Tab-separated table of C-alpha atoms in Angstrom:
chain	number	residue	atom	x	y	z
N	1	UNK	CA	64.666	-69.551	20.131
N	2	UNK	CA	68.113	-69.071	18.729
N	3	UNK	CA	69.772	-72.035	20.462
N	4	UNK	CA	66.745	-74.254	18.691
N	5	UNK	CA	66.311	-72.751	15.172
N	6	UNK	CA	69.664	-71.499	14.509
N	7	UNK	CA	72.688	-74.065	13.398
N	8	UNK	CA	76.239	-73.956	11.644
N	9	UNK	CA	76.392	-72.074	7.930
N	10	UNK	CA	76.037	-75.348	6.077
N	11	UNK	CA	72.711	-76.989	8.384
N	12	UNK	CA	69.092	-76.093	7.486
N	13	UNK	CA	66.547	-75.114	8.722
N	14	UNK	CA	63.774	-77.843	10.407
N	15	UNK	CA	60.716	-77.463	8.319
N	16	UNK	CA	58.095	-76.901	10.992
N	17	UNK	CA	54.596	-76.687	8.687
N	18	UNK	CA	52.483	-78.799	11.171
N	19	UNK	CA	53.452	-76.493	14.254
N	20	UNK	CA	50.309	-74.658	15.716
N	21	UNK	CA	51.614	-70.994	15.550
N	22	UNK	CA	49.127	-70.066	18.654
N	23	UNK	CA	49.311	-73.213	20.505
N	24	UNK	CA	52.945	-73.505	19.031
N	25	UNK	CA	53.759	-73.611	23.331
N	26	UNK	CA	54.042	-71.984	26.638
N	27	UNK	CA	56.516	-70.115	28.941
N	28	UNK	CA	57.485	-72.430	31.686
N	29	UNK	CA	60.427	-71.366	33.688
N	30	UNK	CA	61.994	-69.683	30.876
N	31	UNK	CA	61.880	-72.610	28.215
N	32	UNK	CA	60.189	-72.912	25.068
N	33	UNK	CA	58.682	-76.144	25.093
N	34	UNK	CA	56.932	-76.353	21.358
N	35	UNK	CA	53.839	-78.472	21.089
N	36	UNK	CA	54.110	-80.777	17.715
N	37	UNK	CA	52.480	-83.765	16.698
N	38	UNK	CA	54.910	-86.983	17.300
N	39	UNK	CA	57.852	-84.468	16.226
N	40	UNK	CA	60.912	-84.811	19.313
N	41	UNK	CA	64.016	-83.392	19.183
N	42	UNK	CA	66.893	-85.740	20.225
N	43	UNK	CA	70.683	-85.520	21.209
N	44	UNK	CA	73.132	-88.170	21.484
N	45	UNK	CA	74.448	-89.299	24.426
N	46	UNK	CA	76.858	-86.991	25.958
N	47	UNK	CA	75.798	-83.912	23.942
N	48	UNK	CA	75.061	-80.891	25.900
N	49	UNK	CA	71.775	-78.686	25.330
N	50	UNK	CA	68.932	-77.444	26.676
N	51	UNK	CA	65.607	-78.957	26.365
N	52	UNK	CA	64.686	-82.110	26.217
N	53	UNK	CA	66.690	-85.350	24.729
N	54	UNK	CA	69.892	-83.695	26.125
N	55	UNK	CA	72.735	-85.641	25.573
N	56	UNK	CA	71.689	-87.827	21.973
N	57	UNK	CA	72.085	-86.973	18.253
N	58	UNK	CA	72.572	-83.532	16.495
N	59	UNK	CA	69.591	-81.844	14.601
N	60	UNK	CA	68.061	-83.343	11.520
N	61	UNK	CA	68.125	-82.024	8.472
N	62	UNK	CA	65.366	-81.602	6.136
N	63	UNK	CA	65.791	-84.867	4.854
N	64	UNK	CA	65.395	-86.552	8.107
N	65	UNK	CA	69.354	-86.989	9.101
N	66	UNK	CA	71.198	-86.031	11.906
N	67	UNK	CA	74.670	-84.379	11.566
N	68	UNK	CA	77.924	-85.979	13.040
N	69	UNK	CA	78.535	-85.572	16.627
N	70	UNK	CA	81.076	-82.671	17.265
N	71	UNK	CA	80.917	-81.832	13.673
N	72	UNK	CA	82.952	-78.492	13.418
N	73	UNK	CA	81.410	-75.498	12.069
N	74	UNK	CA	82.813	-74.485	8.890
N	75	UNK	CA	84.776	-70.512	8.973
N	76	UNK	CA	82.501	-67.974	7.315
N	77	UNK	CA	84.768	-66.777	3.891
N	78	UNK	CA	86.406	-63.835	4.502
N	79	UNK	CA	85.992	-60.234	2.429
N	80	UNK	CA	88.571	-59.666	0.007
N	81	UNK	CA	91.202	-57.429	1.511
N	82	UNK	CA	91.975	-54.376	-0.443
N	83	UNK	CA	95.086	-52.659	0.391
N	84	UNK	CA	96.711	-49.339	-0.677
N	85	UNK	CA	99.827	-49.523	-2.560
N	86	UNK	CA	101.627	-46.511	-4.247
N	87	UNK	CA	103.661	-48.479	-7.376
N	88	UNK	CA	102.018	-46.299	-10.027
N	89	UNK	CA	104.640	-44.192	-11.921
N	90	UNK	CA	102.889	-40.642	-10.908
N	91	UNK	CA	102.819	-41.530	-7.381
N	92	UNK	CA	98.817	-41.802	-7.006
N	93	UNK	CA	97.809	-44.714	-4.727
N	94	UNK	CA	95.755	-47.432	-6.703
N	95	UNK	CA	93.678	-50.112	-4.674
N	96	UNK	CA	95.094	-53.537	-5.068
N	97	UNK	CA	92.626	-56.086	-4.385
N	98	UNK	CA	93.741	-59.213	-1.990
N	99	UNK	CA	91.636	-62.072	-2.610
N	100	UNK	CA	90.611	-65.656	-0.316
N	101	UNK	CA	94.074	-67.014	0.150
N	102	UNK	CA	95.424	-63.469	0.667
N	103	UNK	CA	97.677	-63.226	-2.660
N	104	UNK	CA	97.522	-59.867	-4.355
N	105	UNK	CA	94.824	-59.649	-7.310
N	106	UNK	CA	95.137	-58.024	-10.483
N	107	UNK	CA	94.834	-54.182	-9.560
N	108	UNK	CA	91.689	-52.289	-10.437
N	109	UNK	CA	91.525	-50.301	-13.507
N	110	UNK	CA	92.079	-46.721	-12.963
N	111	UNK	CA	89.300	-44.787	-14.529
N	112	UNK	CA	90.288	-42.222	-17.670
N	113	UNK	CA	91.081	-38.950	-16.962
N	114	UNK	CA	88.963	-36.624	-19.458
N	115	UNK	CA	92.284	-35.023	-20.163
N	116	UNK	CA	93.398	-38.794	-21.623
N	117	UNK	CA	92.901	-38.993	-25.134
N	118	UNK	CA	90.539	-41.746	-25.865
N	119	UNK	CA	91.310	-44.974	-27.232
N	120	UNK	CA	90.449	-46.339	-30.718
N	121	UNK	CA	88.853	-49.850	-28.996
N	122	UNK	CA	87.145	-47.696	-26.523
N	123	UNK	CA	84.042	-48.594	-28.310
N	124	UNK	CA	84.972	-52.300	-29.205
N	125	UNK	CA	82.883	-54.709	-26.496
N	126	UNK	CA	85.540	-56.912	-27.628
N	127	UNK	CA	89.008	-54.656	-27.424
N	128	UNK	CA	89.782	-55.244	-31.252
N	129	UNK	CA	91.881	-53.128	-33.038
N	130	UNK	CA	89.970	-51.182	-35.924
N	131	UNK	CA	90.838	-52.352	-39.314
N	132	UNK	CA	91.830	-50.176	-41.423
N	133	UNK	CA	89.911	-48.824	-44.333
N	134	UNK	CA	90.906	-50.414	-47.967
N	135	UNK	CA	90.483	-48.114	-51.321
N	136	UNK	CA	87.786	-49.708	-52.804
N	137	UNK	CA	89.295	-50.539	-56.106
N	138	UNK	CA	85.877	-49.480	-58.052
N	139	UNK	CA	86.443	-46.499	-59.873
N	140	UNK	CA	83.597	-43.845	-59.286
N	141	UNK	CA	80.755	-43.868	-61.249
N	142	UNK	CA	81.240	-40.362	-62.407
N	143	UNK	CA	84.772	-40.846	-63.485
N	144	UNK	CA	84.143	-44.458	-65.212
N	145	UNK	CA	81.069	-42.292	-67.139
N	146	UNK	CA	83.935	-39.483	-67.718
N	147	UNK	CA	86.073	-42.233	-69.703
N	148	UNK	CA	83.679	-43.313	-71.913
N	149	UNK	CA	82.401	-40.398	-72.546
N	150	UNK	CA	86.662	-39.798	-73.951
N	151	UNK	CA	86.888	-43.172	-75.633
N	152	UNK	CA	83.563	-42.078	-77.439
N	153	UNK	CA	84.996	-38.712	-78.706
N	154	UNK	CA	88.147	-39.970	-80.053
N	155	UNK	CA	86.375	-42.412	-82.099
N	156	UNK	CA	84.751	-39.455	-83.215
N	157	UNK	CA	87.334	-37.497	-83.932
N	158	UNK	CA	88.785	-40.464	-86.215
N	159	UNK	CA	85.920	-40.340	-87.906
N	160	UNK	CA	85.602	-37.537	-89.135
N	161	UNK	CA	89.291	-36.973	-90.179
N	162	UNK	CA	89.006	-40.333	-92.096
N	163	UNK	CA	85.547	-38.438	-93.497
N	164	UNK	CA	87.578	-34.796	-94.833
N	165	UNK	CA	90.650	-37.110	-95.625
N	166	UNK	CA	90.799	-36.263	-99.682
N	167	UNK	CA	88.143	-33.632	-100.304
N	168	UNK	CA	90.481	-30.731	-100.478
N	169	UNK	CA	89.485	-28.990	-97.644
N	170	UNK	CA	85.920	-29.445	-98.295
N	171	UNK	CA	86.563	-28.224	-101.866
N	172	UNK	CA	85.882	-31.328	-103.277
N	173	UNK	CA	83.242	-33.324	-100.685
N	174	UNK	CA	80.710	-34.907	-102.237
N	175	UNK	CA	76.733	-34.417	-100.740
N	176	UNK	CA	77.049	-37.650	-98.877
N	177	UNK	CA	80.635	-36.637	-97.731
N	178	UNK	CA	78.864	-33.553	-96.495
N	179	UNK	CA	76.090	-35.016	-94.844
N	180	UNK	CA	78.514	-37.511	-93.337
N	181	UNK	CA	80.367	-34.772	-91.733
N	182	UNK	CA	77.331	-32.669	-90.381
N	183	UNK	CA	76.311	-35.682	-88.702
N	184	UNK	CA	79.533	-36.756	-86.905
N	185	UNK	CA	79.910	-32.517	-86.290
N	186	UNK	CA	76.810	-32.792	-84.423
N	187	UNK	CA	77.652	-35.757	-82.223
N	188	UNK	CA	80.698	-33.811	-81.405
N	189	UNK	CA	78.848	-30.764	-80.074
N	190	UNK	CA	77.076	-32.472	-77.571
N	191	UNK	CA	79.610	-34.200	-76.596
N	192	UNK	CA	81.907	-31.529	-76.141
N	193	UNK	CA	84.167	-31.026	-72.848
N	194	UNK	CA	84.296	-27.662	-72.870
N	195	UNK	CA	81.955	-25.716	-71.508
N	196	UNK	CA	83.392	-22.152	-72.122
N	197	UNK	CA	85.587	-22.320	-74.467
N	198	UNK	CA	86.721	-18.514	-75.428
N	199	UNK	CA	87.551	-18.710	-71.788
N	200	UNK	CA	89.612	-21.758	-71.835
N	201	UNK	CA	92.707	-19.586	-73.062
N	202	UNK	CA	95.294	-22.781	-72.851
N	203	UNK	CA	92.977	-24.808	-75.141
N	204	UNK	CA	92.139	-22.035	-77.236
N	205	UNK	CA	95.319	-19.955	-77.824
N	206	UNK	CA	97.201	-21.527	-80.531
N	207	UNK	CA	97.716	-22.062	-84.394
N	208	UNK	CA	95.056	-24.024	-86.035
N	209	UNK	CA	95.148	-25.526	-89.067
N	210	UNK	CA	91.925	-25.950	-91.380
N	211	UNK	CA	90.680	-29.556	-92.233
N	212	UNK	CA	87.637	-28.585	-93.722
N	213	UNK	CA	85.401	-25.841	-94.244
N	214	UNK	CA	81.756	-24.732	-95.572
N	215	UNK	CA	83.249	-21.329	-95.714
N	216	UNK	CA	81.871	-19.012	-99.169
N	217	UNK	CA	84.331	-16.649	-98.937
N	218	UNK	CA	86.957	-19.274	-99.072
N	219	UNK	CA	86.039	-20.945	-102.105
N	220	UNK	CA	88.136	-18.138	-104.589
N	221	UNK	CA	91.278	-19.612	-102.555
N	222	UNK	CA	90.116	-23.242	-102.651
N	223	UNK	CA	89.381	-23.100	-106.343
N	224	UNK	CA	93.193	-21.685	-107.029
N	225	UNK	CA	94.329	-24.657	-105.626
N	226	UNK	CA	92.161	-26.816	-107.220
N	227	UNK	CA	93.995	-25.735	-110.597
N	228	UNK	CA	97.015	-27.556	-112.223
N	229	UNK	CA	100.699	-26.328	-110.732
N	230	UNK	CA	99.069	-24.616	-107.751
N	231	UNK	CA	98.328	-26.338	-104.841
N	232	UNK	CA	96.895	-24.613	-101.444
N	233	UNK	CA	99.471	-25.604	-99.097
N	234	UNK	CA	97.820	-24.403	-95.329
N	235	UNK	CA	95.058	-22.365	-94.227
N	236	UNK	CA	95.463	-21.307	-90.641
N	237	UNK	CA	94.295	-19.911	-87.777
N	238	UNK	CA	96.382	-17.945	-84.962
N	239	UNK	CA	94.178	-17.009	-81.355
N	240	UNK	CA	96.254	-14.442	-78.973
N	241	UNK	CA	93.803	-14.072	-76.024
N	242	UNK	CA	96.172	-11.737	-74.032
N	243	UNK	CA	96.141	-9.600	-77.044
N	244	UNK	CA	92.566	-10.707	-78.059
N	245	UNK	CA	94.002	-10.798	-81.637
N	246	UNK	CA	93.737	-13.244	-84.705
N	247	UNK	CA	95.218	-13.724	-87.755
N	248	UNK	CA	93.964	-15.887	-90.767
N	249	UNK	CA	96.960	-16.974	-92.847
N	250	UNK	CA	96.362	-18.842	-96.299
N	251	UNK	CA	99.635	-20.332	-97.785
N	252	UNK	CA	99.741	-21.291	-101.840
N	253	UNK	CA	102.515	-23.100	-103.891
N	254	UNK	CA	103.622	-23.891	-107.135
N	255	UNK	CA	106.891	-24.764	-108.532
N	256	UNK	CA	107.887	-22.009	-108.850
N	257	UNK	CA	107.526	-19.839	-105.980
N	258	UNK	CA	105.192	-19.825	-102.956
N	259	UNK	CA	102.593	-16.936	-101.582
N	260	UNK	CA	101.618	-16.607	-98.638
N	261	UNK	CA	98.835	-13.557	-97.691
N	262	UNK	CA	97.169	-13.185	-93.950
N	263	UNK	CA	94.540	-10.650	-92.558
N	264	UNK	CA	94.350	-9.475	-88.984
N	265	UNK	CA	91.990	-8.721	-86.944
N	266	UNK	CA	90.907	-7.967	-83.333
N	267	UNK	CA	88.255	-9.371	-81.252
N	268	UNK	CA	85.637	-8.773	-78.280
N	269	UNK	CA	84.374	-11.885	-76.023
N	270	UNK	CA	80.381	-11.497	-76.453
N	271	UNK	CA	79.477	-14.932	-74.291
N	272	UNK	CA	81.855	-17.792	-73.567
N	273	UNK	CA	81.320	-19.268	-76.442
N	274	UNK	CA	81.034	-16.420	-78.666
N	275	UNK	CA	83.587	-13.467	-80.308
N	276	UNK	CA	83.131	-10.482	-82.528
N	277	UNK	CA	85.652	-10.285	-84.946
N	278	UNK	CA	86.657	-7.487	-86.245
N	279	UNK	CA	89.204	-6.857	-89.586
N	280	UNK	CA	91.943	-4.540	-89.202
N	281	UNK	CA	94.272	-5.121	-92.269
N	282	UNK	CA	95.954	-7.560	-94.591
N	283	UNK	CA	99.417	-8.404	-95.377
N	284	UNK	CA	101.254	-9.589	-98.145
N	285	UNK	CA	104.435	-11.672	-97.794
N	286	UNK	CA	107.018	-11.645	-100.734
N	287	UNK	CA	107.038	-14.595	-102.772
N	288	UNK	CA	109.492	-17.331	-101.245
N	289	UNK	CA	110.937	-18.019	-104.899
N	290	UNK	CA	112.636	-21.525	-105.221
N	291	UNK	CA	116.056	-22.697	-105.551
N	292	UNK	CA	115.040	-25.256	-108.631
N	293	UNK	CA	112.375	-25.498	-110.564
N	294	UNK	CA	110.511	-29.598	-110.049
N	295	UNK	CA	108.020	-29.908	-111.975
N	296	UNK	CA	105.527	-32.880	-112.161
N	297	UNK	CA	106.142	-35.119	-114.823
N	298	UNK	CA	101.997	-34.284	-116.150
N	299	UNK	CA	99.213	-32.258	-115.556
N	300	UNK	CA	95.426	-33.420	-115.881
N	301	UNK	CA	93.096	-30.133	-117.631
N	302	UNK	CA	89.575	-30.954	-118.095
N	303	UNK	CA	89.944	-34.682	-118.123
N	304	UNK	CA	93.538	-34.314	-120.568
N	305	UNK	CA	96.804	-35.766	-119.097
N	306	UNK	CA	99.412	-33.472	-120.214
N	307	UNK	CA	102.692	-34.445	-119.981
N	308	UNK	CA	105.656	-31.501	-118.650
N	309	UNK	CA	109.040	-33.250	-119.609
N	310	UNK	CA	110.114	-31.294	-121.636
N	311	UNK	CA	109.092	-28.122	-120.300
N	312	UNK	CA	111.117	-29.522	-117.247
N	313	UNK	CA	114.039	-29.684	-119.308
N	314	UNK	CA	113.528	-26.093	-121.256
N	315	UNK	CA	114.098	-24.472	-117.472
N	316	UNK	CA	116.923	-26.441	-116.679
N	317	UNK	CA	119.172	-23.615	-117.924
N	318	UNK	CA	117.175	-21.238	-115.952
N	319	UNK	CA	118.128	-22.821	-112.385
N	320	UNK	CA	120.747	-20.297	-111.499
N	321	UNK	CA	118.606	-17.162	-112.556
N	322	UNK	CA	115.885	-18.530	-110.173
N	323	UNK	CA	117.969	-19.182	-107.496
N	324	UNK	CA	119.759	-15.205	-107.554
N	325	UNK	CA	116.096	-14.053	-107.901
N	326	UNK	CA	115.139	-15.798	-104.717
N	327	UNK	CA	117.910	-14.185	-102.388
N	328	UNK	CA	117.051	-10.838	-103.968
N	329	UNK	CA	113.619	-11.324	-103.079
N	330	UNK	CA	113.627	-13.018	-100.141
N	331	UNK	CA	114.633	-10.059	-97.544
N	332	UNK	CA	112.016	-7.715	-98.883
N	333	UNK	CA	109.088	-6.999	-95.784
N	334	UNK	CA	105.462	-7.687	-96.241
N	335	UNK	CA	103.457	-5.629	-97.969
N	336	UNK	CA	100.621	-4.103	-95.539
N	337	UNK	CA	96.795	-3.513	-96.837
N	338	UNK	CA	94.537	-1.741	-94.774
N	339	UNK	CA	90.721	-3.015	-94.546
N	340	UNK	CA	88.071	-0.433	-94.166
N	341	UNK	CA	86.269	-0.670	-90.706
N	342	UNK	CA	82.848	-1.007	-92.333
N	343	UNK	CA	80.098	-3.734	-91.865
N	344	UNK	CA	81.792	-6.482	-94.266
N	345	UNK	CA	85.073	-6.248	-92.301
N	346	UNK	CA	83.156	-7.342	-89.514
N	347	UNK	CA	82.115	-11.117	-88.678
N	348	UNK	CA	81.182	-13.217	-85.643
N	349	UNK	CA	82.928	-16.834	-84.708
N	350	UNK	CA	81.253	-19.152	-82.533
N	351	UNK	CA	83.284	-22.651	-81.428
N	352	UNK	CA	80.729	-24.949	-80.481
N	353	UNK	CA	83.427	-27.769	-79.635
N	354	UNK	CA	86.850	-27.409	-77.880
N	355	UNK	CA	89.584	-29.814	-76.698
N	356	UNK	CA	93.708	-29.839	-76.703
N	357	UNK	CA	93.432	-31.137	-80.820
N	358	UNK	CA	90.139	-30.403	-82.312
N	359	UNK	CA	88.290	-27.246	-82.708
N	360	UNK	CA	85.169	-26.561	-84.320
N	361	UNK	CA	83.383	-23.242	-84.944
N	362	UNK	CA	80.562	-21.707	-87.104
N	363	UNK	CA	80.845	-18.152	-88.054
N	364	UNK	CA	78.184	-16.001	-90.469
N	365	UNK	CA	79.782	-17.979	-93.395
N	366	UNK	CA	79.248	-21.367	-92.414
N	367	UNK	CA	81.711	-24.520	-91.104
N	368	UNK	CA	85.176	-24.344	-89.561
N	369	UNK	CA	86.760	-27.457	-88.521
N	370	UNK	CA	90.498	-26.846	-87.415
N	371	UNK	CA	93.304	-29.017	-85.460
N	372	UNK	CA	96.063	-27.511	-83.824
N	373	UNK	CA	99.558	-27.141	-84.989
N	374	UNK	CA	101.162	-30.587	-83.513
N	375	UNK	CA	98.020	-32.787	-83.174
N	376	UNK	CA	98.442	-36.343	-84.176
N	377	UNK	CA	95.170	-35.587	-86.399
N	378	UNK	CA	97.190	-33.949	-88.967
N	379	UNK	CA	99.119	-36.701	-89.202
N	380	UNK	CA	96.094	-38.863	-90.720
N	381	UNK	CA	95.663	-36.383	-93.403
């Protein structure tokens, strides 16, 4: 059947759906004679076969033509070749693939060793090189909400130094100064940045200078200065953490001469936001006695403008008697006071707000607001 059904690669097969598989034909002297209706095979003349029509046309194809006589029968394609060639630079032998024509292909890839590290595009379908990631520009929610949250307590802080500005230390605030500064005191303490403050010992070590106070007990020294040729120069503040000291200093002046008086005391950290204070003694500085004697030119008493030339000119005379008293005085040490250790010496101090220029506390005699020595807040008062 072979000789029959079977052609070059590039004929096809002869449809044969009217053949009659079990009459299809019969075995006589060794040929297959097939049994179709009208169907004959033919050859052309001169072609050699077996079978009937010997020596006319080729075999039809399906479409009812007959191939070229002596039509050559086209080469099956050949495999690729693959050949061994050592040319890597560790001397392993990678298969180089030969292809149709017999040129050399592109070699095959050599699988990664698990000892290789991997590649960055070993993911990329595409072999693209990652990008690489940009800052996003954006600041952080957090930290943007941080900066207002500053912005919003120096405006604050403005506020209520352009609030004490004039009132004497609190001397001489009016109720709706007072209720003015409660308020913006309050805003202050929930907005404050520091949540521990007596153990913040960079913030809170430090001179501090009083703004304003609801302080009684200060009110004896506030009224002094509140009279005419004395003036309350500084009130201040000095924290020593590594010594857990403090020392109140009160400074008054007059044309004279100034005093200055300070009481120390020591203290014991009861929460992080709140010390026990406790009085040890007070000190006395001599007077600091002046060269010359500048008075102002008057004096207001009860409403009364009283005028001082010419008690500026009576002491005139007296310049050089003030000025020898002054470096006789001015060598002498401080004269030291001890305070009794009972229950008045002792006090409490809690600072309720806390940054690098403002500090406020409240103590068991009312307001403290204070700004340290150097802060650009002093220099709006």
């Amino acid at each position: 059947m072979a000789p029959i059904f079977a052609a070059a690669s590039h004929a096809s097969l002869l449809p044969l759906s009217h053949v009659d598989r079990p009459a299809a034909g019969r075995l006589v002297r060794g040929t297959l004679r097939p049994h179709t209706s009208g169907l004959r095979l033919r050859r052309p003349p001169g072609a050699t076969g077996r079978g009937r029509g010997r020596g006319r046309g080729g075999i039809p194809d399906e479409w009812g033509e007959r191939s070229p006589p002596g039509a050559p029968e086209a080469p099956a394609q050949p495999d690729p070749l693959i050949d061994d060639e050592d040319d890597s630079a560790d001397g392993n032998s990678r298969p180089i693939v030969v292809d149709e024509w017999g040129e050399p292909g592109a070699p095959e890839p050599e699988p990664p060793s698990a000892a290789d590290p991997p590649s960055p595009a070993a993911d990329d379908e595409w072999e693209e090189e990652p990008e690489a990631s940009v800052p996003d520009p954006t600041p952080a929610p957090a930290a943007a909400e941080e900066d207002e949250q500053a912005v919003k307590r120096e405006e604050l802080k403005r506020c209520l130094v352009d609030t004490v500005y004039g009132s004497d230390l609190g001397f001489r605030a009016s109720t709706e100064v007072r209720g003015e500064v409660v308020e913006l005191v309050t805003q202050l303490e929930a907005a404050n940045p520091t949540t521990a403050p007596v153990e913040t010992s960079d913030l809170l070590d430090g001179n501090w200078i009083l703004i304003y106070t609801a302080y009684s007990e200060l009110l004896p020294i506030l009224a002094a200065g509140a009279t005419p040729l004395v003036k309350v120069k500084q009130i201040s503040q000095e924290i020593d953490s590594k010594s857990m000291t403090i020392v109140n200093a009160s400074t008054l002046t007059t044309p004279f001469a100034s005093f200055s008086f300070s009481a120390t005391a020591s203290f014991e950290v009861q929460s992080p936001s709140r010390i026990e204070v406790q009085f040890k003694e007070g000190s006395f500085q001599p007077p600091v006695i002046s060269s010359s004697v500048d008075l102002p030119q008057q004096i207001d008493i009860f409403g009364q403008k009283i005028s001082l030339g010419p008690v500026q000119q009576a002491l005139n005379p007296l310049q050089q008697a003030f000025a020898s008293i002054a470096g006789s005085i001015s060598g002498q040490p401080p004269l030291k006071v001890p305070i009794p250790g009972n229950n008045r010496a002792r006090s409490w101090l809690l600072t309720t707000y806390l940054d690098k220029d403002l500090r406020i506390s409240r103590g068991d005699g009312g307001l403290f607001i204070l700004a340290k020595e150097g802060s650009p807040l002093l220099d709006l008062l």
